[in-house]
Coordinates of C-alpha atoms in Angstrom, one line a residue:
X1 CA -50.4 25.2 -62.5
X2 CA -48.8 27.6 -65.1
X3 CA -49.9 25.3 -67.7
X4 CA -54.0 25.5 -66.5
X5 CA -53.6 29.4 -66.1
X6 CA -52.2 29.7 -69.7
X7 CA -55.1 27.0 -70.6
X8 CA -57.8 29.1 -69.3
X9 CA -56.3 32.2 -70.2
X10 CA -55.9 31.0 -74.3
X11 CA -58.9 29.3 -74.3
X12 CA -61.6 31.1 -72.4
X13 CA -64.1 31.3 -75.4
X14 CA -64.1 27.7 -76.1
X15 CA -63.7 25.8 -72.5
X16 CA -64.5 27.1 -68.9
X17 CA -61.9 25.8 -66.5
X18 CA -63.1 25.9 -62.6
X19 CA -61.1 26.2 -59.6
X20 CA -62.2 24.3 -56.3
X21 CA -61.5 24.4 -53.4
X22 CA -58.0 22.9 -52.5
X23 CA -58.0 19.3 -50.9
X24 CA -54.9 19.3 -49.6
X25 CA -51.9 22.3 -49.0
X26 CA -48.4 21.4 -50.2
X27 CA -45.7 22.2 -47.5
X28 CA -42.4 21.8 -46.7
X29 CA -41.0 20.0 -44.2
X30 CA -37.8 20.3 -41.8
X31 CA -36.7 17.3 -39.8
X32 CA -36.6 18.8 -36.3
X33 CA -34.8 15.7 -34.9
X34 CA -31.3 16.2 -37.3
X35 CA -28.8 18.9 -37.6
X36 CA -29.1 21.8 -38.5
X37 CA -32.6 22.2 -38.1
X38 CA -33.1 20.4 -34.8
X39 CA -32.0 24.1 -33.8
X40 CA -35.3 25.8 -33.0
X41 CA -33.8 29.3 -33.5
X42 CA -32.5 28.5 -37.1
X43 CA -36.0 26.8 -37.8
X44 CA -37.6 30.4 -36.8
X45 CA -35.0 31.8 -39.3
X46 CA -35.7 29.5 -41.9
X47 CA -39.3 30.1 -41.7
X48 CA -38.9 34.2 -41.6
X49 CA -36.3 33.8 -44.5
X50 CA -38.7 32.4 -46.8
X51 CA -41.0 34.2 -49.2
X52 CA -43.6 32.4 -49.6
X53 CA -46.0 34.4 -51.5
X54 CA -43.3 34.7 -54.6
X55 CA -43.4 31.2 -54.5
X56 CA -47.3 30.4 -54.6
X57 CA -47.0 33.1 -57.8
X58 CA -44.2 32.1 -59.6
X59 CA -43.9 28.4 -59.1
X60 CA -48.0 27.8 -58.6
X61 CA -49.2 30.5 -60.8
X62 CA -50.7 32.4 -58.4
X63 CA -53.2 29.5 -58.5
X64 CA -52.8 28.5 -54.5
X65 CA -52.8 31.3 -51.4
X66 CA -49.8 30.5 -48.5
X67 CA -51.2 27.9 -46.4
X68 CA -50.2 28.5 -42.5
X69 CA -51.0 24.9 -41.4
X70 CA -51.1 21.3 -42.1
X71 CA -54.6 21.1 -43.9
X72 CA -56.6 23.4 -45.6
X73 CA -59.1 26.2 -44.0
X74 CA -61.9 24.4 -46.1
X75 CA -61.2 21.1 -44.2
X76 CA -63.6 20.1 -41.7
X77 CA -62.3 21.2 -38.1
X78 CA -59.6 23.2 -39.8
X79 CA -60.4 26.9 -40.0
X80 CA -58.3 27.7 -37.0
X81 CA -55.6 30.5 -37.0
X82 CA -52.4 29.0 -35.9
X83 CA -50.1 31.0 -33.3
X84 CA -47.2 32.1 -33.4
X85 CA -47.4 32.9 -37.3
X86 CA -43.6 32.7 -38.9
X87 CA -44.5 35.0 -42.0
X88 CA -41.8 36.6 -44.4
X89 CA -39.8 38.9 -43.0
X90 CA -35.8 38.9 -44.4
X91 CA -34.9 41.8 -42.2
X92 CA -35.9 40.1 -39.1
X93 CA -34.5 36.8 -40.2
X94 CA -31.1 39.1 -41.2
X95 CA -31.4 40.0 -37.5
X96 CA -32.1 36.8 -36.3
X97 CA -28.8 35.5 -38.1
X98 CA -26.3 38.9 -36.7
X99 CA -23.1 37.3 -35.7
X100 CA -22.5 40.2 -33.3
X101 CA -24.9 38.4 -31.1
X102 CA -24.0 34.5 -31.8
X103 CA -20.3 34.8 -29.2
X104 CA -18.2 31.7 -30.7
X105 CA -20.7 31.2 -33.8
X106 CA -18.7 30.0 -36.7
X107 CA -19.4 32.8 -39.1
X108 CA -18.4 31.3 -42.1
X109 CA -21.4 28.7 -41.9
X110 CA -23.6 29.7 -44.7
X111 CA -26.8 27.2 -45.0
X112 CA -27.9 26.3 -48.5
X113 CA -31.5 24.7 -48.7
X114 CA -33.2 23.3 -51.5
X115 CA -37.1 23.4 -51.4
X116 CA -38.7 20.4 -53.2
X117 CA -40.0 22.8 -56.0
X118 CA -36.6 23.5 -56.5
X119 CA -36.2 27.4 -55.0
X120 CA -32.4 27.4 -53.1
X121 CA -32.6 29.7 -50.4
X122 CA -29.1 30.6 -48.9
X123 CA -28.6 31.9 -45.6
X124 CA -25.3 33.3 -44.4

């Protein structure tokens, strides 16, 4: 994607490059059937502790928007707003992760993901 923006961008008088509309949305997913993210709670925190948007622009280019659900909002059947909505929001995932309220939590557990665009998000 940052390859096509720089394209377009360095080359505008000579080519004319055209966006569609996106076939397909690229997600990540978390195996809810194996530790540690069978844990619904740290699944919420995940999904709060994650800026998406900064990595649409800076992986992407800017070129995609966040997508909220499995297939695009172009796709037949598809425009429907999904609820609950987990968008970013590190204080409440902070909050979410206080060990004043997790009695008997092992607080030195920090969780180190690695999204398959390879962003490590650490939680701790």
């Amino acid at each position: 994607p940052a390859q096509v923006k720089e394209f377009h961008t360095s080359h505008f008088s000579n080519f004319q490059v055209v966006f569609g509309p996106p076939l397909m949305n690229r997600i990540v997913v978390m195996n809810a059937a194996k530790a540690p993210t069978d844990i619904l709670h740290l699944r919420k925190l995940i999904m709060h502790a994650i800026d998406k948007a900064s990595i649409v622009a800076s992986e992407l280019a800017g070129s995609a928007t966040v997508a909220d659900s499995l297939f695009p909002k172009d796709a037949p059947y598809c425009d429907v707003d999904l609820t609950p909505r987990y968008d970013y929001d590190f204080e409440k995932a902070e909050l979410m992760n206080c060990p004043a309220e997790q009695e008997g939590a092992d607080l030195g557990l920090i969780l180190g993901l690695t999204l398959g665009i390879g962003i490590p998000c650490l939680l701790g």
